[in-house]
């Protein structure tokens, strides 16, 4: 069963030039944790997320492979994290966003989809291969909602054939 | 080393109508050319070269096994396992933070203490592991103190290679030399240790003049650093005691065992097994398998197989008599004079080691120097040549960013952390400083071994 019905085809997006401060306001206002970033032509360029902003607050030595595997010893020192956040807020979204993102398409198997969401994080962008344009996103919430939707329809007596593609919302 | 005449199995000396000498040296030269080009992984090249020696009939499998110096292999594996377990305890971060607090975050002194810590750890452990553990904490400290990272990374590379020079187990060239010639742990400490110490002190002075005295940081940042609690970096106190106890026993084994004919390879590998015993004896069998597997996986197998292939490659040319021929040439060139030979070895090994991997060079030089011994007054007369080779090959590694594995490791980590070390910028200062250390070593070799 592909996951087509779980796709959100009109996701909220951000522009790469938007300041991080505004982007943080945007995700707070819409109660989301991340949003895809697209350029003027609608081409996908990255994902902006709160967790990415949080990550940028850590010292580089703790982020790199084979780097520090604990920072417990910095206890007692207040390393000016708030000031660091203030600096990050002045930067454009394109400097903070995750560019290295796993993209999927509507033909991906449902189980594989769940596995990818857990492995690479939510949401995952759905990108048109030739143009690179963002056609939708899929998130942990949209997957669960879609499955609940199916259950509801089964309860109403509809026959759901698991192998068939379901119509897009 | 067993002379070719005594070898259990003789391979043919004529291969496809060609002299075995020509075949063996062609394979060796081709392998070295590939290693220098750095297009292919060195372990693949050395193993393929070793295989080629067998397929062309230069060596039989028995001769190949005979060519492998298992003392070196065991020593490398044993120390790698011990370090893999020890590093999980957080001891390296602990020491670095403790030192940073002890100098109260004074940047000028921090450069000196971090270099000294790196040198001491590198003398007792593998250089690559040492820098991999010291560089991350160094980056954190420099970030905290808002200091430039480049001088620190530069100093750590030099400290690691100089520290490694001081002992039998500090650097692969020394392991190779000690193992082949039968020199002990304390032989290295007495004979090259002082040279390493002098070099370290002179270079620390140079680093202080170039960078240290100009460092500036804020009182506020230093106050923050002083708040750090090094004990929080220790993740497993019980394992720490076990690791330190084992390391102590292994060092004692190196020092005392030498007099009783106990090879360092045996000591290190037994030490590794002993530490795994201390770590595991109370666990369930399946947990033991898991832990032991994890520790053994940390062995750098790429390095180990590179050494195995290399030993066979060198044994090919040694067995067919190429090295004897080259040694005779070298004696002609130096007139059989030990001092001239020592100087030739010191300078050529230093400059070559800065440009290419020093391990193949040292592996080839060892049997060649050995075969020069009879014409130069026997084994004890040529001992200074080993110290010259050790100093040249180890210190030469400082000459460029690719001169030693530790340099490559620091550079790759720094790049990932966003502090790229430019190749030419490094070369412009490192090569002259490397030459300075060889000038110092020249004086040392002359004073220590040729004046009485």
Coordinates of C-alpha atoms in Angstrom, one line a residue:
Chain A
X1 CA 0.0 0.0 0.0
X2 CA 1.5 3.3 -1.0
X3 CA 1.0 6.3 1.3
X4 CA -0.5 8.7 -1.2
X5 CA -3.4 9.7 1.0
X6 CA -1.1 10.7 3.8
X7 CA 0.6 13.4 1.7
X8 CA 0.0 17.0 2.6
X9 CA -0.1 18.7 -0.8
X10 CA -0.2 22.3 0.3
X11 CA 2.3 22.5 3.2
X12 CA 3.3 25.8 4.9
X13 CA 6.7 26.8 3.4
X14 CA 9.4 29.3 4.2
X15 CA 11.7 31.3 2.0
X16 CA 15.5 30.9 2.2
X17 CA 16.0 34.6 2.8
X18 CA 13.6 34.8 5.8
X19 CA 15.3 35.7 9.0
X20 CA 15.5 32.8 11.6
X21 CA 13.7 35.1 14.1
X22 CA 10.7 35.3 11.7
X23 CA 10.9 31.6 10.9
X24 CA 10.7 30.8 14.6
X25 CA 7.7 33.0 15.0
X26 CA 6.1 31.3 12.0
X27 CA 6.5 27.7 13.4
X28 CA 5.3 28.8 16.8
X29 CA 2.2 30.5 15.3
X30 CA 1.3 27.4 13.3
X31 CA 2.2 25.0 16.0
X32 CA 4.6 23.0 13.8
X33 CA 8.2 22.0 14.5
X34 CA 9.6 22.2 11.0
X35 CA 8.7 23.5 7.6
X36 CA 10.1 23.0 4.1
X37 CA 12.1 25.9 2.5
X38 CA 11.4 26.6 -1.2
X39 CA 12.8 29.3 -3.5
X40 CA 10.7 31.7 -5.7
X41 CA 10.2 29.0 -8.3
X42 CA 8.9 26.5 -5.8
X43 CA 12.1 24.5 -5.9
X44 CA 12.8 22.6 -2.7
X45 CA 16.1 23.8 -1.0
X46 CA 15.9 22.5 2.6
X47 CA 14.0 21.9 5.8
X48 CA 14.0 24.5 8.6
X49 CA 13.4 23.0 12.1
X50 CA 13.5 24.1 15.7
X51 CA 15.7 21.1 16.5
X52 CA 18.2 22.4 13.9
X53 CA 18.3 25.8 15.7
X54 CA 18.8 24.0 19.0
X55 CA 21.6 21.9 17.5
X56 CA 23.4 25.1 16.3
X57 CA 23.7 26.1 20.0
X58 CA 26.0 23.2 20.8
X59 CA 29.8 23.6 20.5
X60 CA 31.0 22.2 17.2
X61 CA 33.3 19.7 19.0
X62 CA 30.2 18.0 20.3
X63 CA 28.4 17.8 16.9
X64 CA 31.2 16.3 14.8
X65 CA 31.6 12.5 14.3
X66 CA 34.1 11.2 16.8
X67 CA 33.8 14.4 18.8
X68 CA 32.9 14.9 22.4
X69 CA 30.4 12.4 23.6
X70 CA 29.3 14.2 26.7
X71 CA 29.2 17.8 28.0
X72 CA 28.3 17.0 31.6
X73 CA 31.6 18.5 32.8
X74 CA 30.6 22.0 31.7
X75 CA 28.3 22.0 34.7
X76 CA 28.5 25.3 36.6
X77 CA 29.5 27.3 33.5
X78 CA 26.8 29.3 31.8
X79 CA 28.3 29.4 28.3
X80 CA 26.2 32.2 27.0
X81 CA 23.7 30.1 25.1
X82 CA 21.0 32.8 25.0
X83 CA 23.4 35.2 23.4
X84 CA 24.3 32.6 20.8
X85 CA 20.6 32.1 20.0
X86 CA 20.3 35.8 19.5
X87 CA 23.1 35.7 16.9
X88 CA 21.5 32.8 15.1
X89 CA 18.1 34.7 15.0
X90 CA 19.7 37.4 12.9
X91 CA 20.8 34.9 10.2
X92 CA 18.7 34.0 7.1
X93 CA 17.0 30.6 7.2
X94 CA 19.2 29.3 4.4
X95 CA 22.2 29.3 6.7
X96 CA 20.5 27.2 9.4
X97 CA 18.3 24.8 7.4
X98 CA 19.1 21.2 6.8
X99 CA 20.0 20.8 3.1
X100 CA 20.9 17.2 3.2
X101 CA 17.4 15.7 3.2
X102 CA 16.0 12.4 2.3
X103 CA 13.2 12.9 -0.3
X104 CA 10.4 10.4 -1.1
X105 CA 7.7 10.0 -3.7
X106 CA 4.1 8.7 -3.6
X107 CA 5.1 5.2 -4.7
X108 CA 7.1 4.4 -1.6
X109 CA 5.6 1.5 0.4
X110 CA 3.9 2.5 3.6
X111 CA 6.1 0.5 6.0
X112 CA 9.2 1.9 4.3
X113 CA 7.7 5.4 4.7
X114 CA 7.3 4.9 8.4
X115 CA 10.9 3.6 8.7
X116 CA 12.2 6.6 6.8
X117 CA 10.3 9.1 8.9
X118 CA 11.8 7.5 12.0
X119 CA 15.3 7.3 10.6
X120 CA 15.5 10.8 8.9
X121 CA 13.0 12.7 11.0
X122 CA 9.7 14.4 10.2
X123 CA 8.6 15.8 7.8
X124 CA 10.1 14.4 4.6
X125 CA 9.6 16.4 1.4
X126 CA 8.1 14.9 -1.8
X127 CA 10.0 16.3 -4.7
X128 CA 9.2 16.2 -8.4
X129 CA 12.3 14.6 -9.9
X130 CA 12.9 16.7 -13.1
X131 CA 12.1 20.2 -11.7
X132 CA 13.1 19.7 -8.1
X133 CA 9.8 21.4 -7.1
X134 CA 8.2 20.6 -3.8
X135 CA 4.9 18.8 -4.4
X136 CA 4.0 18.0 -0.8
X137 CA 5.3 16.7 2.5
X138 CA 4.7 13.7 4.7
X139 CA 4.9 13.8 8.4
X140 CA 4.5 11.6 11.4
X141 CA 1.2 13.3 12.1
X142 CA -0.1 13.0 8.6
X143 CA 0.7 9.3 8.5
X144 CA -1.1 8.6 11.7
X145 CA -4.1 10.7 10.7
X146 CA -4.3 8.9 7.4
X147 CA -4.3 5.5 9.1
X148 CA -7.0 6.7 11.6
X149 CA -9.0 7.8 8.6
X150 CA -8.9 4.4 7.1
X151 CA -10.0 2.8 10.4
X152 CA -13.0 5.2 10.5
X153 CA -14.1 4.3 7.0
X154 CA -13.8 0.6 7.8
X155 CA -16.0 1.1 10.8
X156 CA -18.5 2.8 8.6
X157 CA -18.7 -0.4 6.6
X158 CA -16.6 0.7 3.6
X159 CA -14.4 -2.0 2.0
X160 CA -10.8 -0.9 1.8
X161 CA -8.7 -2.9 -0.5
X162 CA -5.2 -2.6 0.9
X163 CA -3.4 -2.9 -2.4
X164 CA -5.3 -0.3 -4.2
X165 CA -4.2 3.3 -4.4
X166 CA -6.5 5.6 -2.5
X167 CA -7.7 8.9 -3.9
X168 CA -5.8 12.0 -2.9
X169 CA -7.5 14.2 -0.4
Chain B
X1 CA 65.5 -12.6 10.9
X2 CA 66.3 -16.0 9.4
X3 CA 68.9 -15.9 6.6
X4 CA 67.5 -17.0 3.2
X5 CA 69.7 -20.1 3.2
X6 CA 68.1 -21.5 6.3
X7 CA 64.5 -21.0 5.1
X8 CA 62.5 -24.1 5.2
X9 CA 61.2 -23.7 1.6
X10 CA 63.1 -22.2 -1.3
X11 CA 61.1 -20.5 -3.9
X12 CA 62.4 -20.5 -7.5
X13 CA 64.8 -17.7 -8.3
X14 CA 63.9 -17.7 -11.9
X15 CA 60.4 -16.4 -12.7
X16 CA 59.0 -16.5 -16.2
X17 CA 62.6 -16.4 -17.4
X18 CA 63.2 -13.3 -15.3
X19 CA 65.5 -13.0 -12.3
X20 CA 63.5 -13.1 -9.0
X21 CA 65.4 -10.0 -7.9
X22 CA 64.0 -8.0 -10.9
X23 CA 60.4 -9.3 -10.3
X24 CA 60.5 -8.6 -6.5
X25 CA 61.9 -5.1 -6.9
X26 CA 59.5 -4.3 -9.7
X27 CA 56.5 -5.3 -7.6
X28 CA 57.9 -3.3 -4.6
X29 CA 58.5 -0.2 -6.7
X30 CA 55.1 -0.4 -8.3
X31 CA 53.4 -0.9 -4.9
X32 CA 55.3 2.1 -3.5
X33 CA 54.3 4.2 -6.5
X34 CA 50.6 3.4 -5.9
X35 CA 51.0 4.1 -2.2
X36 CA 52.6 7.5 -2.8
X37 CA 49.9 8.4 -5.4
X38 CA 47.3 7.9 -2.7
X39 CA 44.7 6.9 -5.3
X40 CA 44.2 3.5 -3.8
X41 CA 43.9 2.4 -0.2
X42 CA 47.4 1.3 1.1
X43 CA 46.1 -1.9 2.6
X44 CA 44.7 -3.1 -0.8
X45 CA 48.0 -2.2 -2.6
X46 CA 50.2 -4.0 -0.1
X47 CA 48.1 -7.1 0.0
X48 CA 47.9 -7.3 -3.8
X49 CA 51.6 -6.8 -4.0
X50 CA 52.2 -9.6 -1.5
X51 CA 49.9 -11.8 -3.5
X52 CA 51.8 -10.9 -6.7
X53 CA 55.0 -12.1 -5.1
X54 CA 53.4 -15.5 -4.5
X55 CA 51.7 -15.8 -7.9
X56 CA 55.0 -15.0 -9.7
X57 CA 56.7 -17.6 -7.6
X58 CA 59.1 -15.3 -5.8
X59 CA 57.9 -16.3 -2.4
X60 CA 56.0 -19.4 -1.2
X61 CA 53.3 -19.0 1.4
X62 CA 55.7 -20.4 4.1
X63 CA 58.2 -17.7 3.2
X64 CA 55.4 -15.0 3.2
X65 CA 54.5 -16.0 6.8
X66 CA 58.2 -16.0 7.7
X67 CA 58.4 -12.4 6.4
X68 CA 55.7 -11.1 8.6
X69 CA 56.9 -9.5 11.9
X70 CA 54.3 -10.8 14.2
X71 CA 55.9 -9.0 17.2
X72 CA 54.9 -5.7 15.5
X73 CA 51.4 -7.0 14.6
X74 CA 50.7 -8.3 18.1
X75 CA 52.0 -5.0 19.7
X76 CA 49.8 -2.9 17.4
X77 CA 46.7 -5.0 18.0
X78 CA 47.3 -5.3 21.7
X79 CA 47.8 -1.6 22.2
X80 CA 44.8 -0.7 20.0
X81 CA 42.5 -2.9 22.1
X82 CA 43.8 -1.5 25.4
X83 CA 43.3 2.1 24.1
X84 CA 39.9 1.3 22.7
X85 CA 38.8 0.2 26.2
X86 CA 40.6 3.0 28.1
X87 CA 39.2 5.8 26.0
X88 CA 35.6 4.9 27.0
X89 CA 36.5 6.0 30.5
X90 CA 36.8 9.7 29.6
X91 CA 40.3 9.9 31.1
X92 CA 41.6 12.0 28.2
X93 CA 39.0 14.7 28.5
X94 CA 39.4 14.6 32.3
X95 CA 43.2 15.3 32.1
X96 CA 42.7 18.1 29.5
X97 CA 40.0 19.9 31.5
X98 CA 42.0 19.4 34.7
X99 CA 45.1 21.0 33.0
X100 CA 43.0 23.9 31.6
X101 CA 41.6 24.6 35.1
X102 CA 45.1 24.3 36.6
X103 CA 46.3 27.2 34.4
X104 CA 43.0 29.0 35.1
X105 CA 42.3 29.3 31.4
X106 CA 45.4 31.3 30.6
X107 CA 45.6 30.8 26.9
X108 CA 49.4 31.1 26.7
X109 CA 49.9 28.4 29.3
X110 CA 47.0 26.3 27.8
X111 CA 48.9 25.9 24.5
X112 CA 51.8 24.6 26.5
X113 CA 50.0 22.2 28.8
X114 CA 47.8 20.8 26.0
X115 CA 51.0 20.2 23.9
X116 CA 52.7 18.5 26.9
X117 CA 49.7 16.2 27.6
X118 CA 49.5 15.2 23.9
X119 CA 53.2 14.5 23.9
X120 CA 53.1 12.3 27.0
X121 CA 50.0 10.4 25.8
X122 CA 51.5 9.9 22.4
X123 CA 54.7 8.5 23.9
X124 CA 52.6 5.8 25.7
X125 CA 49.8 5.3 23.3
X126 CA 49.1 5.4 19.6
X127 CA 49.5 8.9 18.2
X128 CA 46.3 8.8 16.1
X129 CA 44.2 7.8 19.1
X130 CA 45.8 10.4 21.2
X131 CA 45.0 13.3 18.8
X132 CA 41.5 12.0 18.1
X133 CA 40.8 12.3 21.9
X134 CA 42.6 15.6 22.5
X135 CA 41.5 17.6 19.5
X136 CA 37.7 17.6 20.3
X137 CA 38.2 18.9 23.9
X138 CA 40.8 21.4 22.6
X139 CA 38.2 22.8 20.1
X140 CA 35.7 23.2 23.0
X141 CA 38.3 25.0 25.1
X142 CA 39.4 27.3 22.3
X143 CA 35.7 28.0 21.5
X144 CA 35.0 28.8 25.2
X145 CA 38.0 31.1 25.4
X146 CA 37.3 32.6 21.9
X147 CA 40.9 31.8 20.8
X148 CA 42.1 30.9 17.2
X149 CA 42.1 27.1 16.8
X150 CA 44.9 26.9 14.2
X151 CA 47.8 27.4 16.6
X152 CA 46.5 24.7 18.9
X153 CA 45.9 22.2 16.2
X154 CA 49.4 22.9 14.8
X155 CA 51.0 22.5 18.2
X156 CA 49.1 19.2 18.9
X157 CA 50.3 17.7 15.6
X158 CA 53.9 18.5 16.5
X159 CA 53.6 17.4 20.1
X160 CA 52.0 14.1 19.0
X161 CA 54.9 13.2 16.6
X162 CA 57.6 14.4 19.0
X163 CA 56.1 12.5 21.9
X164 CA 55.8 9.4 19.8
X165 CA 59.5 9.6 19.0
X166 CA 60.4 9.1 22.7
X167 CA 59.4 5.4 23.2
X168 CA 59.3 2.0 21.6
X169 CA 55.6 2.0 21.4
X170 CA 55.1 5.7 20.6
X171 CA 55.2 5.7 16.8
X172 CA 55.1 2.8 14.2
X173 CA 58.7 3.4 13.0
X174 CA 59.9 2.8 16.5
X175 CA 57.8 -0.3 16.9
X176 CA 59.3 -1.6 13.6
X177 CA 62.9 -0.8 14.6
X178 CA 62.6 -2.1 18.1
X179 CA 61.0 -5.3 17.0
X180 CA 63.4 -6.1 14.2
X181 CA 66.5 -5.2 16.0
X182 CA 65.5 -6.3 19.5
X183 CA 65.8 -2.9 21.2
X184 CA 63.9 -2.5 24.4
X185 CA 61.5 0.1 25.8
X186 CA 64.2 1.7 27.9
X187 CA 66.7 1.7 25.0
X188 CA 64.4 4.1 23.2
X189 CA 63.8 6.2 26.3
X190 CA 67.6 6.6 27.0
X191 CA 68.7 7.1 23.4
X192 CA 65.9 9.0 21.6
X193 CA 64.0 10.3 24.7
X194 CA 66.3 13.2 25.4
X195 CA 66.3 14.3 21.8
X196 CA 62.4 14.3 21.9
X197 CA 62.5 16.3 25.1
X198 CA 64.9 18.9 23.7
X199 CA 62.9 19.2 20.5
X200 CA 59.6 19.6 22.4
X201 CA 61.0 22.4 24.6
X202 CA 62.5 24.3 21.7
X203 CA 59.3 24.0 19.7
X204 CA 57.1 25.1 22.6
X205 CA 59.3 28.2 22.8
X206 CA 58.9 28.8 19.1
X207 CA 55.1 28.3 19.4
X208 CA 55.0 30.8 22.3
X209 CA 56.9 33.4 20.4
X210 CA 54.8 33.0 17.2
X211 CA 51.4 32.6 18.9
X212 CA 51.2 32.1 22.6
X213 CA 52.3 35.6 23.8
X214 CA 49.8 37.3 21.5
X215 CA 46.7 35.3 22.6
X216 CA 43.9 37.4 24.1
X217 CA 40.8 36.3 25.9
X218 CA 38.3 37.8 28.2
X219 CA 38.3 37.4 32.0
X220 CA 34.6 36.4 31.7
X221 CA 35.4 33.5 29.4
X222 CA 38.2 32.3 31.7
X223 CA 35.8 32.5 34.7
X224 CA 33.4 30.2 32.8
X225 CA 36.1 27.7 32.0
X226 CA 37.2 27.5 35.6
X227 CA 33.7 26.4 36.5
X228 CA 34.1 23.2 34.5
X229 CA 34.0 20.0 36.6
X230 CA 36.5 17.5 35.1
X231 CA 35.2 14.7 37.3
X232 CA 31.9 14.8 35.3
X233 CA 33.9 13.8 32.2
X234 CA 34.8 10.5 33.8
X235 CA 32.2 8.1 32.6
X236 CA 33.3 4.8 34.2
X237 CA 35.5 5.1 37.3
X238 CA 35.7 1.3 37.8
X239 CA 36.8 0.7 34.2
X240 CA 39.3 3.6 34.6
X241 CA 41.1 1.9 37.5
X242 CA 41.2 -1.4 35.5
X243 CA 42.6 0.3 32.4
X244 CA 45.2 2.3 34.3
X245 CA 46.2 -0.9 36.2
X246 CA 46.6 -2.8 33.0
X247 CA 48.5 0.0 31.3
X248 CA 50.9 0.1 34.3
X249 CA 51.4 -3.7 34.1
X250 CA 52.0 -3.5 30.3
X251 CA 54.6 -0.8 30.7
X252 CA 56.3 -2.7 33.4
X253 CA 56.2 -5.7 31.1
X254 CA 57.9 -3.7 28.3
X255 CA 60.6 -2.4 30.7
X256 CA 61.3 -5.6 32.8
X257 CA 60.3 -8.2 30.2
X258 CA 63.0 -7.1 27.7
X259 CA 65.7 -8.5 30.0
X260 CA 64.0 -11.9 30.1
X261 CA 63.5 -12.2 26.4
X262 CA 59.8 -11.3 26.6
X263 CA 58.8 -9.6 23.4
X264 CA 56.6 -6.4 23.5
X265 CA 54.1 -8.0 21.2
X266 CA 53.4 -10.8 23.7
X267 CA 53.2 -8.3 26.6
X268 CA 50.7 -6.0 24.7
X269 CA 48.4 -8.8 23.5
X270 CA 48.4 -10.5 26.9
X271 CA 47.7 -7.1 28.5
X272 CA 44.7 -6.6 26.1
X273 CA 43.3 -10.0 27.1
X274 CA 43.9 -9.2 30.8
X275 CA 42.0 -5.9 30.5
X276 CA 39.1 -7.7 28.6
X277 CA 39.1 -10.2 31.5
X278 CA 38.8 -7.5 34.1
X279 CA 36.1 -5.8 32.1
X280 CA 34.0 -8.9 31.5
X281 CA 34.5 -11.6 34.1
X282 CA 31.3 -10.7 36.0
X283 CA 29.1 -10.5 32.9
X284 CA 26.9 -13.1 31.3
X285 CA 28.5 -15.0 28.4
X286 CA 26.4 -13.3 25.8
X287 CA 27.2 -9.8 27.2
X288 CA 30.9 -10.8 27.2
X289 CA 30.7 -11.8 23.5
X290 CA 29.2 -8.4 22.8
X291 CA 31.7 -6.4 24.7
X292 CA 34.7 -8.4 23.4
X293 CA 33.5 -8.1 19.9
X294 CA 33.1 -4.3 20.4
X295 CA 36.6 -3.9 21.7
X296 CA 38.2 -6.0 18.9
X297 CA 36.3 -4.1 16.3
X298 CA 38.1 -1.0 17.4
X299 CA 41.4 -2.4 16.1
X300 CA 42.4 -0.5 13.0
X301 CA 42.4 -3.5 10.7
X302 CA 43.3 -1.4 7.7
X303 CA 46.6 -0.5 9.4
X304 CA 47.2 -4.1 10.5
X305 CA 46.7 -5.6 7.0
X306 CA 48.7 -2.8 5.4
X307 CA 51.6 -3.9 7.7
X308 CA 51.1 -7.6 6.9
X309 CA 51.3 -6.9 3.1
X310 CA 54.2 -4.5 3.6
X311 CA 56.3 -7.1 5.5
X312 CA 55.8 -9.6 2.7
X313 CA 56.7 -7.0 0.0
X314 CA 59.9 -6.1 1.8
X315 CA 60.7 -9.8 2.5
X316 CA 60.4 -10.4 -1.3
X317 CA 63.3 -8.0 -2.0
X318 CA 65.2 -9.1 1.1
X319 CA 64.9 -12.8 0.2
X320 CA 66.0 -12.4 -3.4
X321 CA 69.1 -10.4 -2.3
X322 CA 68.1 -6.9 -3.6
X323 CA 68.6 -5.2 -0.2
X324 CA 72.1 -6.7 0.2
X325 CA 73.0 -5.2 -3.1
X326 CA 71.6 -1.8 -2.1
X327 CA 73.3 -2.0 1.3
X328 CA 76.7 -2.6 -0.5
X329 CA 76.1 0.5 -2.6
X330 CA 75.3 2.5 0.4
X331 CA 78.5 1.4 2.1
X332 CA 80.4 2.4 -1.0
X333 CA 78.8 5.8 -0.9
X334 CA 79.5 6.5 2.8
X335 CA 82.8 4.7 2.8
X336 CA 81.5 2.5 5.6
X337 CA 81.7 5.4 8.0
X338 CA 79.1 5.1 10.7
X339 CA 78.7 8.9 11.4
X340 CA 78.3 9.7 7.7
X341 CA 75.8 6.9 7.4
X342 CA 73.9 8.1 10.4
X343 CA 73.7 11.6 9.0
X344 CA 72.6 10.3 5.6
X345 CA 69.9 8.2 7.2
X346 CA 68.7 11.0 9.5
X347 CA 68.3 13.6 6.8
X348 CA 67.0 11.4 4.0
X349 CA 64.4 9.7 6.3
X350 CA 63.2 13.1 7.6
X351 CA 62.7 14.6 4.2
X352 CA 61.1 11.5 2.8
X353 CA 58.8 11.0 5.8
X354 CA 57.5 14.5 5.3
X355 CA 56.5 13.8 1.8
X356 CA 55.4 10.1 1.9
X357 CA 54.2 7.5 4.4
X358 CA 57.2 6.8 6.6
X359 CA 56.2 3.2 7.4
X360 CA 57.2 1.6 4.0
X361 CA 60.4 3.5 4.0
X362 CA 61.4 2.4 7.5
X363 CA 60.3 -1.2 6.8
X364 CA 62.7 -1.3 3.8
X365 CA 65.5 0.5 5.5
X366 CA 65.6 -1.9 8.5
X367 CA 66.8 -5.1 6.6
X368 CA 69.1 -2.9 4.5
X369 CA 70.8 -1.4 7.6
X370 CA 71.0 -4.8 9.2
X371 CA 72.9 -6.2 6.2
X372 CA 75.4 -3.3 6.5
X373 CA 76.3 -4.3 10.0
X374 CA 79.1 -6.9 9.2
X375 CA 81.1 -4.3 7.1
X376 CA 80.7 -1.6 9.7
X377 CA 81.9 -3.4 12.7
X378 CA 79.0 -5.4 13.9
X379 CA 75.6 -4.9 15.5
X380 CA 76.6 -2.7 18.4
X381 CA 78.7 -0.4 16.2
X382 CA 75.7 0.4 14.0
X383 CA 73.3 1.1 16.9
X384 CA 73.5 4.9 16.3
X385 CA 72.0 4.2 12.8
X386 CA 68.8 2.9 14.4
X387 CA 68.5 6.1 16.5
X388 CA 69.1 8.2 13.4
X389 CA 66.4 6.3 11.5
X390 CA 64.0 6.6 14.4
X391 CA 64.5 10.4 14.8
X392 CA 64.4 11.1 11.1
X393 CA 61.3 9.0 10.4
X394 CA 59.3 10.1 13.4
X395 CA 60.2 13.8 13.4
X396 CA 60.1 14.0 9.6
X397 CA 56.3 13.3 9.9
X398 CA 55.9 16.9 11.1
X399 CA 57.0 18.3 7.7
X400 CA 53.6 18.3 6.0
X401 CA 50.0 17.7 6.6
X402 CA 50.3 14.2 5.1
X403 CA 53.6 13.4 6.8
X404 CA 52.1 11.2 9.5
X405 CA 48.7 9.5 10.2
X406 CA 48.1 11.8 13.2
X407 CA 48.4 14.9 11.0
X408 CA 45.9 13.5 8.5
X409 CA 43.5 12.7 11.4
X410 CA 43.7 16.2 12.9
X411 CA 43.2 17.8 9.5
X412 CA 40.2 15.7 8.7
X413 CA 38.6 16.3 12.1
X414 CA 39.3 20.0 12.0
X415 CA 37.7 20.2 8.5
X416 CA 34.5 18.4 9.7
X417 CA 34.4 20.9 12.6
X418 CA 34.7 23.8 10.2
X419 CA 38.3 24.7 11.0
X420 CA 40.1 23.6 7.8
X421 CA 43.9 23.5 7.9
X422 CA 45.2 24.7 4.5
X423 CA 47.8 22.3 3.2
X424 CA 50.3 25.0 2.0
X425 CA 49.8 27.3 5.0
X426 CA 50.7 24.3 7.2
X427 CA 53.7 23.3 5.0
X428 CA 55.1 26.9 5.0
X429 CA 55.7 26.8 8.7
X430 CA 55.8 23.0 9.5
X431 CA 58.6 22.2 7.0
X432 CA 61.1 24.7 8.3
X433 CA 60.2 23.8 11.9
X434 CA 60.7 20.1 11.0
X435 CA 64.1 21.0 9.5
X436 CA 64.9 22.8 12.7
X437 CA 64.1 19.7 14.7
X438 CA 66.4 17.6 12.4
X439 CA 69.2 20.2 12.9
X440 CA 68.7 19.8 16.7
X441 CA 68.7 16.0 16.2
X442 CA 71.9 16.2 14.2
X443 CA 73.6 17.9 17.0
X444 CA 72.1 15.4 19.5
X445 CA 73.2 12.3 17.5
X446 CA 76.7 13.7 17.2
X447 CA 77.0 14.6 20.9
X448 CA 75.3 11.5 22.2
X449 CA 76.9 8.8 20.0
X450 CA 80.0 10.1 18.4
X451 CA 81.8 12.0 21.1
X452 CA 83.2 10.4 24.1

